Amino acid sequence: MASIDLNRVERLLRPRHVAVIGASGDPTKLTGRPIGYLKKYGFKGQILPVNPRLSEIGDLTCYPDIQSLPIAPDVALVLLGADRAEQAVGDLAARGTAAAIVLASGFGEAGADGQKRQQALREAAGSMRLLGPNTIGLVNISDGIMLSASGALEVAGLPTGRISVVSQSGGILGSLLSRAADRGIGFAKLVSTGNEADLDTCDMLEYLVEDANTSALAVYMEGLRRPDAFRRVARRAAEVGKPIVVFKVGRSESGARSAVSHTGALAGADRMYDALFKQLGIVRALTFSDLLDIPAALASGRRARGNRVAILTSTGGAGTLVADSCGLAGLGVPAPDAETAVSLARLQSSDDAGSIGNPVDVTLAGLRPDLFRAAMSSLLASPSFDATVVVVGSSALAQPHLVTDAAVACQAESDKPLIAYVSPHAPEIVRLLNGKGIPALTNPESCATVLVAMMRSVVFTEKPATAQAAAANGFADATGAFDEAESKRLFASFGIRGVQETVAVTAADAAKAARELGETVVVKILSRHIAHKSDIGGVKVGVAPDDVALICDDMQNNVARLGHQAEGFLVQQMVRGGIEMILGLHHDPQLGPAILLGMGGVAAELFEDTTIRLLPVTRKDASDMVDELKTAKLLHGYRGAPPRDIAALVDAIMAFAAMGEQLGDRLKEAEINPLFVMPAGQGVRAADGLAIFRDQS
Amino acid sequence: MASIDLNRVERLLRPRHVAVIGASGDPTKLTGRPIGYLKKYGFKGQILPVNPRLSEIGDLTCYPDIQSLPIAPDVALVLLGADRAEQAVGDLAARGTAAAIVLASGFGEAGADGQKRQQALREAAGSMRLLGPNTIGLVNISDGIMLSASGALEVAGLPTGRISVVSQSGGILGSLLSRAADRGIGFAKLVSTGNEADLDTCDMLEYLVEDANTSALAVYMEGLRRPDAFRRVARRAAEVGKPIVVFKVGRSESGARSAVSHTGALAGADRMYDALFKQLGIVRALTFSDLLDIPAALASGRRARGNRVAILTSTGGAGTLVADSCGLAGLGVPAPDAETAVSLARLQSSDDAGSIGNPVDVTLAGLRPDLFRAAMSSLLASPSFDATVVVVGSSALAQPHLVTDAAVACQAESDKPLIAYVSPHAPEIVRLLNGKGIPALTNPESCATVLVAMMRSVVFTEKPATAQAAAANGFADATGAFDEAESKRLFASFGIRGVQETVAVTAADAAKAARELGETVVVKILSRHIAHKSDIGGVKVGVAPDDVALICDDMQNNVARLGHQAEGFLVQQMVRGGIEMILGLHHDPQLGPAILLGMGGVAAELFEDTTIRLLPVTRKDASDMVDELKTAKLLHGYRGAPPRDIAALVDAIMAFAAMGEQLGDRLKEAEINPLFVMPAGQGVRAADGLAIFRDQS
């Protein structure tokens, strides 16, 4: 897929002239707002209103139609309804306009008619770029260019900052804008992509990642249209060190996706996004307020090198709240080293360094700015801590500068994260701190969330393996469901070892095969038509060779009674000493092929102890999958049991992934269940499996 | 424990005269604030400053010492430092003061010296009631009486409301006060109990539960000194229909408690509080903002009869946020019934009732107040929904009354919960709605949390069983650790059946016992000195009778080599067809005896699938414990397996609880592991067990 023309997007975000199609002279109307906002925020370029019923709007000449415009504008803001937008877009494209922003709703989101209308709109645009429809427009604060009708622009002042926002919802853009303004958090650019008939989230990210005014990106996402483009821009963002924070809705819809196989049923679509974000180093915001708090903290550019947090407070309760939240988030709140403790005690005129805990409570010193500042300085300099939280208590309501001056002064002394928790309602203190680049949070839980995000550093050191096509060649004509033996031959060709087994056509052959194995065996019915053999009594474990023939006859009768046809029997060696796992592959309709790893067994199934990664995967991804399972301890040798062959399990995951990549869309789904992970050095064994190819017809 | 004298607390909260000991004439000083606050909020009674260096403070006569006061005051606010507070408290008590509030810190929280000082303070108070020390005082908004130095009282206006607060931290009280004022949430009374040298959280709750101005209670808790008093007041609160919401810190400290037995290790102290709150119908606030949001919603008095939520929005993104949060919290967001859908479609001039979803998006109608109001009315009246969330978008910034007027008008039409989610930063709208009794939330996640809390109704229909002492009589002299056989006899005497087994002194006796059982058996070493037999090879399962003697000899040698002495052997029937569980009893140092139920087996152990209840338990508690386990499905008959005897399991839990109550402190801990739950109708079997009594010496 070709890269977008960043120059076109540049003209959209930084136009020299803006035509406003359907502008009203009444500033209280939605169609009257954009010109007001352009002027209010000091747009330096040309504003060209178009409205056949007006000859001027304020001091601006108003043109009767697009054809009459004196120049081809960089941007046209189309304020017309859905029924008239298509014509306007066609006229604008004919006029040579670079980009149009269409606010009207009633397109792709409005059923089949709307989708047709959206298609027509897109065609009318031709090579002109289109933002929307169903967008609130864009807000370029860096350059003072407002191309939006959002009521949120009514607010008194919008601070300039280094966060840029891409939102699929215009309302959310407005919400972020007014909430950030209240908190003194500044933005660079905000773009609402709406229905994404043309320019989408990935296009805008691609531009903003290169934007010199942007240090961190916040994304409100309802769905991702181009996962591969997202992968590319996420890698580029990591390269240039600009974190992307995504709030994606739809976490509770995970049950909605229809799933045909066992693997599919365990893997909800939202979990796929989780996997994608994890693999790309994207920070996922889990509450809406995180979508503002995390980018604001990351935009400071500061990162923690470890997880040890110092808390400085003049109010015990609030310090405890922060400490408790940090503990719950897995951060450490250790006591300071001896040297730091001595200096903190001295500040409070005490010799008792042993009494200095964490939170460091300077209730008495708190009212003396010099002591508070010295304590903060000491904590920032201490080798015991990777980050500091300063707690602002109710006493600051009367003396707001007591804490803020100290924090601002100390900030310059260290490059470690310094954040503030503001306990009372104190909006001025919050604005003051955020304005000085000290993230100021109003929820204790957010302090912990933000510090965890500041600990992460996204580095891609390993490229996903590029699959070799050799093994896939043998399966060029594969179609439909494979039976167990065929499935395991497929997996074996990619390097995943099966168990010793014989395919027998008759019951007598099966008995003979069992006697050759010379021990108790597993007997299974073999059929392409039966996906879940054990549900119909098609699997017997621990069968003595002498009983095999009788059991085969029984199975065949069962299957026949259910109307199925069996191709024969599978006689297998019993696997002992392995831990049962599940390894699956299936396609997410939006995000493509994914690998699922899970522990087998009933209890693990009840806990849904599974983990997912999208293809392609790196060896580190595969190894992380194993570690993420709660039951991973079993593999490491739980309670005196031998450790299992984890390296071979990782190999098997990589092999399954390579198979998924090589066979692509042709392989609909595959599963090994159980995959036995044997004691260390003895590899893995695929004891049962299933592969379903797309029908070739 | 005797009930507190509510009349004394009444005089503390509604005094006719207040002495201020150590009052300053400088209102900017902490010691100058209280008189200022008393006057500012219109205290009608007498203010009596005491300060030897001043003759008057403003228009008030200032007394040189406590002895010179013209009357014995109802309340004295002691603003002196820790070193002088004791003398003042003694003088006040001698003067006949009803209650004193001591603000100074440096007592119980400050090491051994501080604890001694606190003891002295308490003794000096005699029969005078004491609030604090280390408190910020109390704030009685219902009656306009401020007995506090909290800087939060600087705020412009404190709305009166029906929530009362008890906080063990003064800073948190201040934080709640200023945050609530900003949001237009009103309080009745707020009390900071500080170190609780005398009056504690339970005393204050006992008073406030009976307070006519209080409908809901919010508690900030660091620890509970009197669990039994808390139980009583929680039951009383449930009787009078006043919900208690608790935010308890210390969730991340759960690992700190030292645990000697297996059961103890699984049950963290914070989980004990969780159990206590659950058993008492207390709502636990899990984030700090919930401590304000949940009581505010509950104070409306409205309750949802089911979990079906209607969402009305004029902004798509924000409606989606609320819907997603509701889904994650287990609430339903169903489409409306046909009749409601038709009426909603008609409001938007449409015949397409099928297009009406939930959230109900009235983007177009949103700008017409009459339509918005009619839609809200229709949703509140609809039998499809138990509660309605109305979303306020950015358009409301320009027209705040559009949504608020409609909500206020509709509220009166229904007694169902109606709450608002305010998407932009719009503090005036939030205040306006809260002031009208419509809970207005600013986090989508909080909407869901609040609705879940509004669904709960606390009804105690069942009294915990009172244990009969009969079974315990046989164990009057019990001391130290019981061996397995003794432990199981103890459990059997309370009605929990063991497995068929024989105690054998010699290896030959053991072999004989095995042959009498006539099948493969379990052989165990028997010793009071070995708590975990299997760790030292003291348990063999599936032993053929002929092998028993040899195995016994081996075990005895093993044990002797480790320096232990065995009392003999236990030869047991093998239990087949049961599901392994763990049933434990231990004492929490603060909250008393507790029962733990968990699934056995390695995987369940890795997931820590356990649940806890404090004694006494009701049969419903016991039944809830079973249901709470993630592995409960195994008991109900998972994947074609037979259902197990859940009734017998509940009986066993009740029996174990009765044992714990009857033996009280004497039984330190007990555990059955495994407890086999047999197929339905076949009961349970205690296959191994342990009981440890307090040493009698």
Coordinates of N, CA and C in Angstrom, one line a residue, chain A residues 30 33 105 150-155 169-172 174-176 178-179 182 220 222 247-253 262 286-289 315-318 320-321 323-328 363-364 367 394-395 397-399 421-426 431 441-445 535 602-607 609 630-634 638-639, chain B residues 30 33 105 150-155 169-172 174-176 178-179 182 220 222 247-253 262 286-289 315-318 320-321 323-328 363-364 367 394-395 397-399 421-426 431 441-445 535 602-607 609 630-634 638-639:
Chain A
L30 N -24.7 26.4 14.3 CA -23.6 25.5 14.1 C -22.9 25.9 12.8
R33 N -20.6 28.9 13.4 CA -19.4 28.9 14.4 C -18.1 28.9 13.7
S105 N -23.7 14.2 8.9 CA -23.8 12.8 9.1 C -24.9 12.3 8.2
S150 N -16.9 22.4 16.6 CA -17.1 21.9 18.0 C -17.4 23.0 19.0
G151 N -18.5 22.8 19.7 CA -18.9 23.7 20.8 C -17.8 23.9 21.8
A152 N -16.9 22.9 21.9 CA -15.8 22.9 22.9 C -14.9 24.1 22.6
L153 N -14.9 24.6 21.4 CA -14.0 25.8 21.1 C -14.5 27.1 21.7
E154 N -15.7 27.0 22.3 CA -16.2 28.2 23.1 C -15.3 28.5 24.3
V155 N -14.6 27.5 24.8 CA -13.8 27.7 26.0 C -12.9 28.9 25.9
S169 N -14.4 9.9 16.8 CA -15.7 10.5 17.2 C -15.4 12.0 17.4
G170 N -16.3 12.8 16.8 CA -16.2 14.3 17.0 C -16.5 14.7 18.4
G171 N -17.5 14.1 19.0 CA -17.9 14.4 20.4 C -16.7 14.2 21.4
I172 N -16.0 13.1 21.2 CA -14.9 12.7 22.1 C -13.8 13.8 21.9
G174 N -14.2 16.9 21.2 CA -14.7 18.0 21.9 C -14.5 17.9 23.4
S175 N -14.8 16.6 23.9 CA -14.7 16.4 25.3 C -13.2 16.5 25.8
L176 N -12.3 15.9 25.0 CA -10.9 16.0 25.3 C -10.4 17.4 25.3
S178 N -12.1 20.3 25.9 CA -12.6 21.1 27.1 C -12.0 20.6 28.4
R179 N -11.9 19.3 28.5 CA -11.3 18.7 29.7 C -9.8 19.1 29.9
D182 N -9.3 22.8 30.9 CA -9.5 23.0 32.3 C -8.3 22.6 33.1
Y220 N -8.6 7.9 19.9 CA -9.8 7.3 20.3 C -10.3 6.5 19.1
E222 N -12.7 3.3 17.4 CA -13.8 2.4 17.5 C -13.5 1.1 16.7
F247 N -7.3 4.6 23.3 CA -8.4 4.2 24.0 C -9.4 3.5 22.9
K248 N -9.6 2.2 23.0 CA -10.4 1.6 22.1 C -11.7 1.1 22.8
V249 N -12.8 1.5 22.2 CA -14.1 1.0 22.8 C -14.4 -0.4 22.3
G250 N -15.4 -1.0 22.8 CA -15.8 -2.4 22.4 C -15.2 -3.5 23.2
R251 N -14.7 -3.2 24.4 CA -14.2 -4.2 25.3 C -15.3 -5.2 25.7
S252 N -16.5 -4.7 25.8 CA -17.6 -5.6 26.3 C -18.3 -6.3 25.2
E253 N -17.9 -6.1 24.0 CA -18.6 -6.7 22.8 C -17.9 -8.0 22.5
H262 N -13.3 -24.0 18.4 CA -12.9 -23.9 19.8 C -12.0 -22.7 20.0
L286 N -7.2 2.3 29.6 CA -8.3 1.5 30.0 C -9.5 2.3 30.5
T287 N -9.2 3.5 31.0 CA -10.3 4.3 31.4 C -10.2 5.6 30.5
F288 N -11.4 6.3 30.3 CA -11.4 7.4 29.4 C -10.4 8.5 30.0
S289 N -10.3 8.7 31.3 CA -9.5 9.7 31.8 C -8.0 9.4 31.5
T315 N 0.2 15.4 53.8 CA -1.1 15.0 54.3 C -1.2 13.5 54.2
G316 N -1.3 12.9 55.4 CA -1.1 11.4 55.5 C -2.0 10.6 54.6
G317 N -3.3 10.9 54.7 CA -4.3 10.1 54.0 C -4.1 10.0 52.5
A318 N -3.8 11.2 51.9 CA -3.7 11.2 50.4 C -2.4 10.5 50.0
T320 N -1.2 7.9 51.5 CA -1.6 6.5 51.6 C -2.3 6.1 50.4
L321 N -3.3 6.9 49.9 CA -4.0 6.6 48.7 C -3.1 6.3 47.5
A323 N 0.2 5.6 47.7 CA 1.0 4.4 47.9 C 0.2 3.1 47.6
D324 N -1.0 3.1 48.1 CA -1.9 1.9 47.9 C -2.1 1.6 46.4
S325 N -2.4 2.7 45.6 CA -2.6 2.6 44.2 C -1.3 2.1 43.5
C326 N -0.2 2.6 43.9 CA 1.1 2.2 43.3 C 1.3 0.7 43.6
G327 N 1.1 0.3 44.8 CA 1.3 -1.1 45.2 C 0.4 -2.0 44.3
L328 N -0.9 -1.6 44.2 CA -1.8 -2.4 43.4 C -1.4 -2.5 41.9
T363 N 4.5 16.6 57.5 CA 3.4 17.4 57.9 C 3.8 18.7 58.5
L364 N 4.9 18.7 59.3 CA 5.3 19.9 60.0 C 6.1 20.8 59.0
L367 N 4.7 23.2 55.9 CA 4.3 24.6 55.9 C 5.5 25.5 55.7
S394 N -4.9 20.0 51.2 CA -5.8 21.1 51.3 C -5.1 22.4 51.8
S395 N -4.0 22.3 52.5 CA -3.3 23.5 52.9 C -2.9 24.4 51.7
L397 N -4.6 25.1 49.3 CA -5.7 26.0 48.8 C -5.5 27.4 49.2
A398 N -4.9 27.6 50.4 CA -4.6 28.9 50.9 C -3.3 29.4 50.3
Q399 N -2.3 28.5 50.1 CA -1.0 28.9 49.7 C -0.5 28.0 48.5
Y421 N 0.1 14.6 42.8 CA -1.3 14.2 43.1 C -2.0 15.3 43.8
V422 N -3.0 15.9 43.3 CA -3.7 17.0 43.9 C -4.9 16.5 44.6
S423 N -4.9 16.5 46.0 CA -5.9 15.9 46.8 C -7.2 16.7 46.9
P424 N -7.2 18.0 47.1 CA -8.4 18.8 47.1 C -8.8 19.2 45.7
H425 N -10.0 19.7 45.6 CA -10.4 20.3 44.3 C -9.6 21.6 44.2
A426 N -8.6 21.7 43.3 CA -7.8 22.9 43.2 C -7.4 23.1 41.8
R431 N -3.7 23.4 36.8 CA -3.4 24.1 35.6 C -1.9 24.6 35.7
L441 N -2.3 15.0 38.6 CA -3.4 14.1 38.5 C -4.3 14.3 39.7
T442 N -5.6 14.0 39.5 CA -6.6 14.2 40.5 C -7.2 12.9 41.0
N443 N -6.7 11.7 40.5 CA -7.1 10.4 41.0 C -5.8 9.7 41.4
P444 N -5.8 9.1 42.6 CA -4.6 8.4 43.1 C -4.3 7.3 42.1
E445 N -5.4 6.6 41.6 CA -5.2 5.5 40.7 C -4.5 5.9 39.4
D535 N -16.7 -36.1 21.6 CA -18.1 -35.8 22.0 C -19.0 -37.0 21.5
V602 N -9.3 -29.2 32.3 CA -10.6 -28.6 32.6 C -10.5 -27.3 33.4
A603 N -9.7 -27.3 34.5 CA -9.6 -26.1 35.3 C -9.1 -24.9 34.6
A604 N -8.0 -25.2 33.8 CA -7.4 -24.1 33.0 C -8.5 -23.5 32.0
E605 N -9.3 -24.5 31.5 CA -10.3 -24.1 30.5 C -11.4 -23.2 31.2
L606 N -11.7 -23.5 32.5 CA -12.7 -22.7 33.2 C -12.1 -21.3 33.5
F607 N -10.8 -21.2 33.6 CA -10.2 -19.9 33.9 C -9.9 -19.1 32.6
D609 N -7.4 -19.6 30.5 CA -6.0 -19.2 30.6 C -5.4 -19.3 29.3
K630 N -1.1 -18.0 33.3 CA -1.1 -18.1 34.8 C -0.5 -19.5 35.2
T631 N -0.8 -20.4 34.3 CA -0.3 -21.8 34.6 C 1.1 -22.0 34.1
A632 N 1.8 -21.0 33.7 CA 3.2 -21.1 33.2 C 4.1 -21.8 34.3
K633 N 3.7 -21.6 35.5 CA 4.5 -22.2 36.6 C 4.6 -23.7 36.5
L634 N 3.5 -24.3 35.9 CA 3.5 -25.8 35.7 C 4.7 -26.2 34.8
Y638 N 6.6 -27.3 38.8 CA 5.9 -26.9 40.0 C 5.9 -27.9 41.0
R639 N 6.2 -27.5 42.3 CA 6.2 -28.4 43.4 C 7.0 -29.7 43.1
Chain B
L30 N -3.4 28.5 61.3 CA -4.3 27.3 61.5 C -5.1 27.5 62.8
R33 N -8.1 29.9 62.3 CA -9.2 29.5 61.3 C -10.5 29.1 62.0
S105 N -1.2 16.3 66.3 CA -0.6 15.0 66.1 C 0.5 14.7 67.0
S150 N -9.9 22.7 58.8 CA -9.6 22.3 57.5 C -9.6 23.4 56.5
G151 N -8.5 23.6 55.8 CA -8.4 24.6 54.8 C -9.5 24.5 53.7
A152 N -10.1 23.3 53.6 CA -11.2 23.1 52.6 C -12.4 23.9 52.9
L153 N -12.5 24.4 54.2 CA -13.6 25.3 54.5 C -13.5 26.7 53.9
E154 N -12.4 27.0 53.3 CA -12.2 28.2 52.6 C -13.1 28.3 51.4
V155 N -13.6 27.2 50.8 CA -14.3 27.2 49.6 C -15.6 28.1 49.7
S169 N -9.0 9.9 58.3 CA -8.0 10.9 57.9 C -8.6 12.3 57.7
G170 N -8.0 13.3 58.3 CA -8.5 14.7 58.2 C -8.3 15.2 56.8
G171 N -7.2 14.8 56.2 CA -6.9 15.3 54.8 C -7.9 14.8 53.8
I172 N -8.3 13.6 54.0 CA -9.3 13.0 53.1 C -10.7 13.7 53.3
G174 N -11.1 16.8 54.1 CA -10.9 18.0 53.4 C -11.0 17.9 51.9
S175 N -10.4 16.8 51.4 CA -10.5 16.5 49.9 C -11.9 16.3 49.5
L176 N -12.6 15.4 50.2 CA -14.0 15.2 49.9 C -14.9 16.4 49.9
S178 N -14.0 19.6 49.5 CA -13.8 20.6 48.4 C -14.2 20.0 47.0
R179 N -14.0 18.7 46.9 CA -14.4 18.0 45.6 C -15.9 18.0 45.5
D182 N -17.4 21.5 44.6 CA -17.2 21.8 43.2 C -18.3 21.1 42.3
Y220 N -14.1 6.6 55.0 CA -12.7 6.3 54.7 C -12.1 5.6 55.8
E222 N -8.9 3.1 57.4 CA -7.6 2.6 57.3 C -7.5 1.2 58.1
F247 N -14.5 3.2 51.6 CA -13.3 3.1 50.8 C -12.2 2.7 51.9
K248 N -11.7 1.5 51.7 CA -10.7 1.0 52.7 C -9.3 0.9 52.0
V249 N -8.3 1.6 52.5 CA -7.0 1.5 51.9 C -6.3 0.2 52.5
G250 N -5.2 -0.2 51.9 CA -4.4 -1.3 52.3 C -4.7 -2.5 51.4
R251 N -5.2 -2.3 50.2 CA -5.4 -3.5 49.3 C -4.1 -4.1 48.9
S252 N -3.1 -3.3 48.7 CA -1.8 -3.8 48.2 C -0.9 -4.3 49.4
E253 N -1.4 -4.2 50.6 CA -0.6 -4.7 51.7 C -0.9 -6.1 52.1
H262 N -1.3 -23.2 55.6 CA -1.6 -23.1 54.2 C -2.8 -22.2 54.0
L286 N -14.0 1.1 45.2 CA -12.7 0.6 44.8 C -11.8 1.7 44.2
T287 N -12.4 2.8 43.8 CA -11.5 4.0 43.5 C -11.9 5.1 44.4
F288 N -11.0 6.1 44.6 CA -11.3 7.2 45.5 C -12.5 8.0 45.0
S289 N -12.7 8.2 43.7 CA -13.8 9.0 43.3 C -15.1 8.3 43.5
T315 N -24.7 12.6 21.4 CA -23.3 12.6 20.9 C -22.9 11.1 20.9
G316 N -22.6 10.6 19.7 CA -22.4 9.1 19.6 C -21.3 8.6 20.4
G317 N -20.1 9.2 20.4 CA -18.9 8.7 21.0 C -19.1 8.5 22.5
A318 N -19.7 9.5 23.2 CA -19.8 9.5 24.6 C -20.9 8.4 25.0
T320 N -21.4 5.7 23.4 CA -20.6 4.4 23.3 C -19.8 4.1 24.5
L321 N -19.1 5.2 25.0 CA -18.3 5.0 26.2 C -19.1 4.5 27.4
A323 N -22.0 2.9 27.2 CA -22.5 1.5 26.9 C -21.4 0.5 27.1
D324 N -20.2 0.8 26.7 CA -19.1 -0.1 26.9 C -18.8 -0.3 28.4
S325 N -18.8 0.8 29.1 CA -18.6 0.6 30.6 C -19.7 -0.2 31.2
C326 N -20.9 0.0 30.8 CA -22.0 -0.7 31.4 C -21.9 -2.2 31.1
G327 N -21.5 -2.5 29.8 CA -21.3 -3.9 29.5 C -20.2 -4.6 30.3
L328 N -19.1 -3.9 30.5 CA -18.0 -4.4 31.2 C -18.4 -4.7 32.7
T363 N -29.2 12.7 17.8 CA -28.3 13.8 17.3 C -29.1 14.9 16.8
L364 N -30.1 14.6 15.9 CA -30.9 15.7 15.3 C -31.9 16.3 16.3
L367 N -31.1 19.0 19.5 CA -31.1 20.4 19.5 C -32.5 21.0 19.8
S394 N -21.0 18.2 24.1 CA -20.4 19.6 24.1 C -21.4 20.6 23.7
S395 N -22.5 20.3 23.0 CA -23.5 21.3 22.5 C -24.1 21.9 23.7
L397 N -22.6 23.1 26.2 CA -21.8 24.2 26.7 C -22.4 25.5 26.4
A398 N -23.0 25.5 25.2 CA -23.6 26.8 24.7 C -25.1 26.9 25.3
Q399 N -25.7 25.7 25.5 CA -27.1 25.7 25.9 C -27.3 24.8 27.1
Y421 N -24.3 11.5 32.4 CA -22.9 11.5 32.1 C -22.6 12.8 31.3
V422 N -21.7 13.6 31.9 CA -21.3 14.9 31.3 C -20.0 14.7 30.6
S423 N -20.1 14.8 29.3 CA -18.9 14.4 28.5 C -17.9 15.6 28.4
P424 N -18.2 16.8 28.1 CA -17.2 17.9 28.2 C -17.0 18.3 29.6
H425 N -16.0 19.2 29.8 CA -15.8 19.8 31.1 C -16.9 20.9 31.2
A426 N -17.8 20.6 32.1 CA -18.9 21.5 32.2 C -19.4 21.6 33.7
R431 N -22.9 20.7 38.6 CA -23.5 21.3 39.9 C -25.0 21.4 39.8
L441 N -22.2 12.4 36.6 CA -20.8 11.7 36.6 C -20.0 12.3 35.5
T442 N -18.7 12.3 35.7 CA -17.8 12.8 34.7 C -16.9 11.7 34.1
N443 N -17.0 10.4 34.6 CA -16.3 9.3 34.1 C -17.3 8.3 33.6
P444 N -17.2 7.8 32.4 CA -18.1 6.8 31.9 C -18.1 5.5 32.8
E445 N -16.9 5.2 33.3 CA -16.8 4.0 34.2 C -17.6 4.2 35.5
D535 N 5.0 -33.8 51.8 CA 6.3 -33.2 51.5 C 7.5 -34.1 51.9
V602 N -3.8 -28.7 41.4 CA -2.7 -27.8 41.1 C -3.1 -26.5 40.3
A603 N -3.9 -26.7 39.3 CA -4.3 -25.6 38.5 C -5.1 -24.6 39.3
A604 N -6.1 -25.1 40.1 CA -6.9 -24.2 40.9 C -6.0 -23.4 41.9
E605 N -5.0 -24.1 42.4 CA -4.1 -23.5 43.3 C -3.4 -22.3 42.7
L606 N -2.9 -22.5 41.4 CA -2.2 -21.5 40.7 C -3.1 -20.3 40.5
F607 N -4.4 -20.5 40.4 CA -5.3 -19.4 40.2 C -5.8 -18.8 41.5
D609 N -8.1 -19.9 43.5 CA -9.5 -19.9 43.4 C -10.1 -20.2 44.7
K630 N -14.6 -19.9 40.7 CA -14.6 -20.0 39.3 C -14.8 -21.4 38.8
T631 N -14.3 -22.3 39.7 CA -14.4 -23.7 39.3 C -15.7 -24.3 39.8
A632 N -16.7 -23.5 40.2 CA -18.0 -24.1 40.7 C -18.6 -24.9 39.6
K633 N -18.4 -24.6 38.3 CA -19.0 -25.3 37.2 C -18.6 -26.8 37.3
L634 N -17.5 -27.1 37.9 CA -17.1 -28.5 38.0 C -18.1 -29.3 38.9
Y638 N -19.7 -30.6 34.9 CA -19.1 -30.0 33.7 C -18.9 -31.0 32.6
R639 N -19.3 -30.6 31.4 CA -19.0 -31.5 30.2 C -19.5 -32.9 30.4

